[in-house]
Short mmCIF file of C-alpha atoms and ligand atoms in Angstrom, two decimals:
data_model
loop_
_atom_site.label_atom_id
_atom_site.label_comp_id
_atom_site.label_asym_id
_atom_site.label_seq_id
_atom_site.Cartn_x
_atom_site.Cartn_y
_atom_site.Cartn_z
CA UNK A 225 7.82 -14.72 10.41
CA UNK A 226 9.18 -14.81 6.89
CA UNK A 227 6.79 -15.80 4.17
CA UNK A 228 8.10 -18.23 1.64
CA UNK A 229 6.94 -19.12 -1.81
CA UNK A 230 6.63 -22.85 -2.04
CA UNK A 231 8.10 -23.23 -5.52
CA UNK A 232 11.36 -21.80 -4.24
CA UNK A 233 11.83 -24.43 -1.59
CA UNK A 234 13.75 -26.96 -3.62
CA UNK A 235 17.50 -27.17 -3.50
CA UNK A 236 19.29 -29.55 -5.86
CA UNK A 237 21.45 -32.37 -4.59
CA UNK A 238 25.11 -32.13 -5.35
CA UNK A 239 27.59 -34.86 -6.05
CA UNK A 240 31.29 -34.42 -6.53
CA UNK A 241 34.25 -36.04 -8.12
CA UNK A 242 37.72 -35.12 -6.95
CA UNK A 243 40.48 -34.68 -9.53
CA UNK A 244 43.83 -35.28 -7.84
CA UNK A 245 47.39 -35.68 -8.97
CA UNK A 246 50.80 -34.13 -8.86
CA UNK A 247 51.85 -30.65 -9.77
CA UNK A 248 51.05 -29.61 -13.34
CA UNK A 249 49.65 -32.94 -14.54
CA UNK A 250 46.60 -31.34 -16.17
CA UNK A 251 43.96 -31.34 -13.39
CA UNK A 252 42.62 -27.89 -14.20
CA UNK A 253 42.73 -28.67 -17.90
CA UNK A 254 40.63 -31.79 -17.35
CA UNK A 255 38.09 -29.92 -15.22
CA UNK A 256 37.87 -27.17 -17.83
CA UNK A 257 37.39 -29.64 -20.67
CA UNK A 258 34.10 -30.93 -19.26
CA UNK A 259 32.81 -28.10 -17.08
CA UNK A 260 29.90 -25.97 -18.23
CA UNK A 261 31.55 -22.94 -16.65
CA UNK A 262 35.13 -21.74 -16.94
CA UNK A 263 36.76 -23.35 -13.90
CA UNK A 264 36.32 -21.19 -10.84
CA UNK A 265 39.04 -20.62 -8.32
CA UNK A 266 38.55 -20.25 -4.62
CA UNK A 267 40.87 -20.03 -1.67
CA UNK A 268 40.79 -21.35 1.83
CA UNK A 269 42.61 -19.94 4.82
CA UNK A 270 44.60 -22.47 6.72
CA UNK A 271 46.84 -22.22 9.70
CA UNK A 272 50.51 -22.50 8.95
CA UNK A 273 50.34 -26.12 10.10
CA UNK A 274 47.79 -26.78 7.36
CA UNK A 275 44.74 -27.13 9.56
CA UNK A 276 41.43 -25.68 8.57
CA UNK A 277 40.08 -22.53 10.17
CA UNK A 278 36.43 -23.02 11.03
CA UNK A 279 35.80 -19.82 12.77
CA UNK A 280 37.27 -16.42 12.06
CA UNK A 281 37.20 -15.26 15.65
CA UNK A 282 40.68 -15.36 17.08
CA UNK A 283 42.27 -15.82 13.69
CA UNK A 284 43.87 -12.40 13.88
CA UNK A 285 47.01 -13.33 15.73
CA UNK A 286 47.60 -16.59 13.91
CA UNK A 287 49.94 -17.16 11.04
CA UNK A 288 47.86 -18.29 8.14
CA UNK A 289 48.39 -19.41 4.63
CA UNK A 290 46.02 -19.83 1.74
CA UNK A 291 45.44 -22.80 -0.47
CA UNK A 292 43.80 -22.40 -3.85
CA UNK A 293 41.62 -24.91 -5.56
CA UNK A 294 39.66 -24.80 -8.74
CA UNK A 295 36.49 -26.48 -9.72
CA UNK A 296 33.94 -26.88 -12.45
CA UNK A 297 30.31 -27.85 -12.65
CA UNK A 298 28.04 -30.01 -14.77
CA UNK A 299 24.32 -29.60 -14.27
CA UNK A 300 23.00 -33.12 -14.64
CA UNK A 301 19.34 -32.10 -14.39
CA UNK A 302 17.39 -29.57 -12.30
CA UNK A 303 17.72 -31.82 -9.24
CA UNK A 304 21.35 -32.90 -9.48
CA UNK A 305 24.58 -30.97 -10.00
CA UNK A 306 27.98 -32.60 -10.38
CA UNK A 307 31.03 -30.67 -9.17
CA UNK A 308 34.59 -31.46 -10.15
CA UNK A 309 37.14 -30.31 -7.65
CA UNK A 310 40.84 -30.21 -8.44
CA UNK A 311 43.03 -30.83 -5.42
CA UNK A 312 45.70 -28.33 -4.49
CA UNK A 313 49.06 -29.40 -5.90
CA UNK A 314 50.78 -29.44 -2.52
CA UNK A 315 50.24 -32.66 -0.63
CA UNK A 316 50.68 -31.07 2.76
CA UNK A 317 47.22 -29.54 2.83
CA UNK A 318 45.50 -32.71 3.97
CA UNK A 319 42.77 -30.85 5.80
CA UNK A 320 41.65 -29.40 2.52
CA UNK A 321 41.63 -32.88 1.08
CA UNK A 322 39.31 -34.05 3.85
CA UNK A 323 36.75 -31.44 2.98
CA UNK A 324 37.16 -32.12 -0.73
CA UNK A 325 36.75 -35.85 -0.32
CA UNK A 326 33.83 -35.66 2.11
CA UNK A 327 30.90 -37.38 0.39
CA UNK A 328 32.70 -37.62 -2.97
CA UNK A 329 31.29 -40.29 -5.25
CA UNK A 330 34.75 -41.00 -6.59
CA UNK A 331 38.05 -39.61 -7.73
CA UNK A 332 40.40 -39.36 -10.66
CA UNK A 333 44.10 -39.69 -9.97
CA UNK A 334 45.66 -37.99 -12.94
CA UNK A 335 49.24 -38.93 -13.72
CA UNK A 336 51.60 -37.66 -16.33
CA UNK A 337 53.82 -39.99 -18.32
CA UNK A 338 56.75 -37.63 -17.83
CA UNK A 339 56.62 -38.07 -14.06
CA UNK A 340 54.64 -41.13 -13.02
CA UNK A 341 55.53 -40.76 -9.38
CA UNK A 342 53.31 -37.72 -8.76
CA UNK A 343 50.24 -39.83 -7.99
CA UNK A 344 51.38 -41.70 -4.88
CA UNK A 345 50.03 -39.32 -2.26
CA UNK A 346 46.59 -39.21 -3.86
CA UNK A 347 46.38 -42.97 -4.40
CA UNK A 348 47.28 -43.60 -0.79
CA UNK A 349 44.73 -41.05 0.42
CA UNK A 350 41.80 -42.50 -1.58
CA UNK A 351 42.73 -46.09 -0.74
CA UNK A 352 42.74 -45.32 2.96
CA UNK A 353 39.38 -43.53 2.73
CA UNK A 354 37.79 -46.24 0.62
CA UNK A 355 36.91 -43.70 -2.07
CA UNK A 356 36.57 -45.35 -5.50
CA UNK A 357 39.14 -43.95 -7.90
CA UNK A 358 40.50 -44.50 -11.36
CA UNK A 359 43.99 -43.72 -12.56
CA UNK A 360 43.97 -41.58 -15.70
CA UNK A 361 47.19 -41.22 -17.60
CA UNK A 362 47.38 -37.84 -19.31
CA UNK A 363 49.33 -38.53 -22.46
CA UNK A 364 51.49 -35.49 -23.05
CA UNK A 365 53.12 -35.76 -26.44
CA UNK A 366 56.81 -36.37 -26.04
CA UNK A 367 56.13 -38.21 -22.81
CA UNK A 368 57.39 -41.74 -22.61
CA UNK A 369 54.77 -44.28 -23.59
CA UNK A 370 54.40 -46.95 -20.99
CA UNK A 371 52.43 -50.16 -21.18
CA UNK A 372 49.50 -50.55 -18.80
CA UNK A 373 51.54 -53.05 -16.79
CA UNK A 374 54.40 -50.62 -16.45
CA UNK A 375 52.10 -47.88 -15.18
CA UNK A 376 50.42 -50.24 -12.71
CA UNK A 377 53.75 -51.44 -11.50
CA UNK A 378 55.19 -47.96 -11.17
CA UNK A 379 52.18 -46.75 -9.19
CA UNK A 380 51.65 -50.01 -7.33
CA UNK A 381 47.96 -50.31 -8.23
CA UNK A 382 46.31 -53.65 -8.90
CA UNK A 383 43.70 -54.76 -11.42
CA UNK A 384 40.92 -53.58 -9.13
CA UNK A 385 41.71 -49.99 -10.04
CA UNK A 386 40.61 -48.97 -13.54
CA UNK A 387 43.36 -47.42 -15.62
CA UNK A 388 42.53 -45.15 -18.57
CA UNK A 389 44.60 -43.20 -21.02
CA UNK A 390 43.34 -39.71 -21.70
CA UNK A 391 44.02 -36.33 -23.18
CA UNK A 392 43.09 -33.78 -20.54
CA UNK A 393 42.42 -31.17 -23.25
CA UNK A 394 39.86 -33.31 -25.02
CA UNK A 395 36.26 -33.18 -23.86
CA UNK A 396 35.24 -36.63 -25.10
CA UNK A 397 38.32 -38.18 -23.57
CA UNK A 398 37.59 -36.54 -20.20
CA UNK A 399 33.93 -37.59 -20.37
CA UNK A 400 35.16 -41.16 -20.69
CA UNK A 401 37.36 -40.71 -17.62
CA UNK A 402 34.42 -39.40 -15.56
CA UNK A 403 32.17 -42.19 -16.82
CA UNK A 404 34.76 -44.74 -15.67
CA UNK A 405 34.81 -43.16 -12.20
CA UNK A 406 31.03 -43.34 -11.90
CA UNK A 407 30.87 -46.89 -13.25
CA UNK A 408 33.59 -47.91 -10.84
CA UNK A 409 31.69 -46.31 -7.94
CA UNK A 410 28.56 -48.21 -9.02
CA UNK A 411 30.47 -51.49 -9.15
CA UNK A 412 31.57 -50.89 -5.57
CA UNK A 413 27.98 -50.39 -4.45
CA UNK A 414 26.93 -53.81 -5.56
CA UNK A 415 29.76 -56.26 -6.11
CA UNK A 416 27.40 -58.75 -7.72
CA UNK A 417 26.99 -56.44 -10.67
CA UNK A 418 30.63 -55.48 -11.12
CA UNK B 109 50.75 -7.28 -8.40
CA UNK B 110 49.46 -10.48 -6.97
CA UNK B 111 46.08 -11.56 -8.32
CA UNK B 112 44.73 -11.59 -4.79
CA UNK B 113 45.46 -7.95 -4.11
CA UNK B 114 42.39 -6.79 -6.02
CA UNK B 115 40.05 -8.87 -3.92
CA UNK B 116 37.85 -7.01 -1.52
CA UNK B 117 39.06 -8.92 1.48
CA UNK B 118 42.72 -8.31 0.83
CA UNK B 119 44.48 -5.40 2.44
CA UNK B 120 47.75 -4.58 0.70
CA UNK B 121 49.45 -3.33 3.85
CA UNK B 122 47.93 -5.50 6.52
CA UNK B 123 47.54 -8.74 4.61
CA UNK B 124 44.68 -10.96 3.66
CA UNK B 125 43.07 -11.40 7.05
CA UNK B 126 41.97 -7.94 8.02
CA UNK B 127 38.84 -7.89 5.95
CA UNK B 128 37.40 -11.26 6.99
CA UNK B 129 38.20 -10.51 10.59
CA UNK B 130 36.52 -7.14 10.35
CA UNK B 131 33.47 -8.82 8.84
CA UNK B 132 32.84 -10.81 11.96
CA UNK B 133 33.85 -7.84 14.13
CA UNK B 134 35.73 -10.00 16.55
CA UNK B 135 32.66 -11.84 17.68
CA UNK B 136 32.77 -15.56 18.09
CA UNK B 137 30.64 -16.85 15.33
CA UNK B 138 31.06 -20.50 14.54
CA UNK B 139 29.91 -21.59 11.14
CA UNK B 140 26.89 -23.72 10.74
CA UNK B 141 28.72 -27.03 10.89
CA UNK B 142 27.21 -28.82 7.97
CA UNK B 143 28.41 -26.67 5.13
CA UNK B 144 30.70 -28.43 2.72
CA UNK B 145 32.22 -26.99 -0.43
CA UNK B 146 29.60 -28.67 -2.56
CA UNK B 147 26.58 -28.00 -0.34
CA UNK B 148 23.88 -26.25 -2.33
CA UNK B 149 22.52 -23.01 -0.98
CA UNK B 150 19.59 -21.01 -2.19
CA UNK B 151 18.09 -17.73 -1.11
CA UNK B 152 14.39 -17.78 -0.50
CA UNK B 153 12.20 -14.79 -1.00
CA UNK B 154 11.41 -13.56 2.44
CA UNK B 155 9.88 -10.52 3.99
CA UNK B 156 12.44 -10.54 6.79
CA UNK B 157 14.11 -7.31 7.79
CA UNK B 158 17.43 -7.06 5.96
CA UNK B 159 18.62 -3.87 7.65
CA UNK B 160 20.99 -5.83 9.92
CA UNK B 161 22.74 -7.42 6.95
CA UNK B 162 26.06 -6.35 5.49
CA UNK B 163 26.69 -5.60 1.84
CA UNK B 164 28.32 -9.02 1.56
CA UNK B 165 25.26 -10.77 2.98
CA UNK B 166 23.06 -8.99 0.47
CA UNK B 167 25.48 -9.87 -2.32
CA UNK B 168 25.17 -13.53 -1.34
CA UNK B 169 21.38 -13.25 -1.29
CA UNK B 170 21.54 -11.92 -4.82
CA UNK B 171 24.03 -14.56 -6.00
CA UNK B 172 22.01 -17.46 -4.75
CA UNK B 173 18.64 -16.58 -6.11
CA UNK B 174 19.55 -19.56 -8.23
CA UNK B 175 20.91 -22.53 -6.27
CA UNK B 176 24.71 -22.48 -6.00
CA UNK B 177 27.32 -24.40 -4.08
CA UNK B 178 29.19 -22.89 -1.15
CA UNK B 179 32.34 -23.00 -3.31
CA UNK B 180 30.66 -21.00 -6.08
CA UNK B 181 29.46 -18.39 -3.59
CA UNK B 182 33.01 -18.00 -2.28
CA UNK B 183 34.47 -17.80 -5.78
CA UNK B 184 31.98 -15.17 -6.98
CA UNK B 185 32.45 -13.15 -3.78
CA UNK B 186 36.24 -13.38 -4.16
CA UNK B 187 36.32 -14.39 -0.53
CA UNK B 188 38.01 -17.29 1.22
CA UNK B 189 35.74 -20.27 1.78
CA UNK B 190 35.62 -19.75 5.51
CA UNK B 191 34.28 -16.22 5.04
CA UNK B 192 31.57 -17.42 2.69
CA UNK B 193 30.65 -20.10 5.22
CA UNK B 194 30.40 -17.64 8.09
CA UNK B 195 28.20 -15.28 6.09
CA UNK B 196 26.05 -18.11 4.76
CA UNK B 197 25.64 -19.45 8.27
CA UNK B 198 24.22 -16.10 9.34
CA UNK B 199 21.73 -16.22 6.50
CA UNK B 200 20.80 -19.83 7.19
CA UNK B 201 20.20 -19.07 10.84
CA UNK B 202 18.00 -16.14 9.84
CA UNK B 203 16.05 -18.39 7.52
CA UNK B 204 16.91 -16.37 4.44
CA UNK B 205 18.95 -19.14 2.85
CA UNK B 206 18.16 -22.84 2.71
CA UNK B 207 20.56 -25.67 1.94
CA UNK B 208 20.65 -29.18 0.63
CA UNK B 209 21.16 -31.71 3.37
CA UNK B 210 24.93 -32.06 3.51
CA UNK B 211 24.72 -34.96 5.92
CA UNK B 212 23.20 -36.99 3.11
CA UNK B 213 26.31 -36.43 1.03
CA UNK B 214 28.37 -38.51 3.39
CA UNK B 215 26.33 -41.64 2.94
CA UNK B 216 27.03 -43.58 -0.23
CA UNK B 217 24.93 -42.28 -3.11
CA UNK B 218 22.41 -44.79 -4.34
CA UNK B 219 22.58 -46.57 -7.66
CA UNK B 220 19.74 -44.51 -9.07
CA UNK B 221 21.54 -41.27 -8.45
CA UNK B 222 24.81 -42.60 -9.84
CA UNK B 223 23.02 -43.83 -12.96
CA UNK B 224 21.55 -40.36 -13.47
CA UNK B 225 24.97 -38.79 -13.08
CA UNK B 226 26.47 -41.29 -15.52
CA UNK B 227 23.75 -40.63 -18.10
CA UNK B 228 24.17 -36.91 -17.57
CA UNK B 229 27.93 -36.99 -18.09
CA UNK B 230 27.57 -39.07 -21.25
CA UNK B 231 25.01 -36.61 -22.60
CA UNK B 232 27.06 -33.43 -22.30
N1 GTP C 671 50.65 -30.93 -24.45
C1 GTP C 671 49.77 -31.08 -23.47
N2 GTP C 671 49.68 -30.12 -22.56
C2 GTP C 671 48.80 -30.26 -21.56
C3 GTP C 671 47.97 -31.39 -21.45
N3 GTP C 671 47.23 -31.27 -20.32
C4 GTP C 671 47.59 -30.11 -19.76
N4 GTP C 671 48.52 -29.50 -20.50
C5 GTP C 671 49.20 -28.23 -20.20
O1 GTP C 671 50.00 -28.44 -19.04
C6 GTP C 671 49.99 -27.31 -18.20
C7 GTP C 671 49.50 -27.68 -16.81
O2 GTP C 671 48.15 -28.06 -16.88
P1 GTP C 671 47.13 -27.74 -15.69
O3 GTP C 671 45.80 -28.24 -16.14
O4 GTP C 671 47.23 -26.34 -15.26
O5 GTP C 671 47.72 -28.67 -14.58
P2 GTP C 671 47.28 -28.77 -13.05
O6 GTP C 671 47.39 -30.21 -12.68
O7 GTP C 671 45.98 -28.11 -12.82
O8 GTP C 671 48.45 -27.93 -12.39
P3 GTP C 671 48.56 -27.43 -10.86
O9 GTP C 671 47.19 -27.03 -10.43
O10 GTP C 671 49.52 -26.29 -10.94
O11 GTP C 671 49.11 -28.59 -10.08
C8 GTP C 671 49.10 -26.29 -18.88
O12 GTP C 671 49.91 -25.39 -19.59
C9 GTP C 671 48.26 -27.11 -19.84
O13 GTP C 671 47.86 -26.38 -20.96
C10 GTP C 671 48.08 -32.41 -22.46
O14 GTP C 671 47.39 -33.42 -22.46
N5 GTP C 671 49.01 -32.20 -23.44
MG1 MG C 672 45.44 -26.60 -11.41
#
């Protein structure tokens, strides 16, 4: 029987926020702006059809592909750690999205004013799962400046979804985005306090 | 050179799967089903016999002397997530690694927890 020191028996809780959006919109930049570690990259093996491999036995003969995702961490206190996971750019890896979204407190759908249409897949995914999300518009200089109404209209999101402008390279700006996600998640918990 | 080719699990000639497959030596070894990317794992100091463990198992034991997520373990091992999960599952079943309760993650976090996270984010 293994002997265990009691002070080692605690494991923190983790919470996560998913950072989604189209290719090259600044997801990794946003994660890096607020993370206490340089964003880490990890890969998952998937079957060619995009399904997750749970068990390595029998994987040998199968055609597989890898999907990369990066993430950062913010230690809230010794009991709670917040992880920020950037979704893979390619929308076809929905199985990866399932694992990413499992238990997430909320999500950021990052869009880029040069290509507003990159957020549709993510918006649809979070709406169907009932995961609270905010739309954050990463304001690349030289990008077209849209009014809030134009962005809402282009993305087909109503007033119930918070919309924030941000600069994914700026820590304070990204903190505000995360705070909006958490506040939005809290408002969903108890509609009376929204 | 692809960035992956330097990883220990990647075999230049045979492709990326040889190493993970070799690690489980063809045995059926389902992962402990409750590991998510964000699940926290932590090695506990035990007196259990580690002679049956691979280098990678021992590396994980060393990595998670401090609590880490499954995703961090995979990233630091330079291994695909599924490999990290399989190896962690071995250690969990042996009682050498403990985890946060991932099933709790699926239920909506309570207001208290969210408030703490909000305060924490504002304070960084
Ligand atoms: N000018 C400007 N450049 C930015 C901004 N945000 C990100 N970038 C740059 O845009 C490029 C893409 O940013 P990433 O953070 O890698 O985007 P991503 O969404 O993670 O990209 P993928 O993971 O490939 O989909 C990088 O070169 C960033 O430095 C911004 O607000 N302004
Ligand atoms: Mg990225």
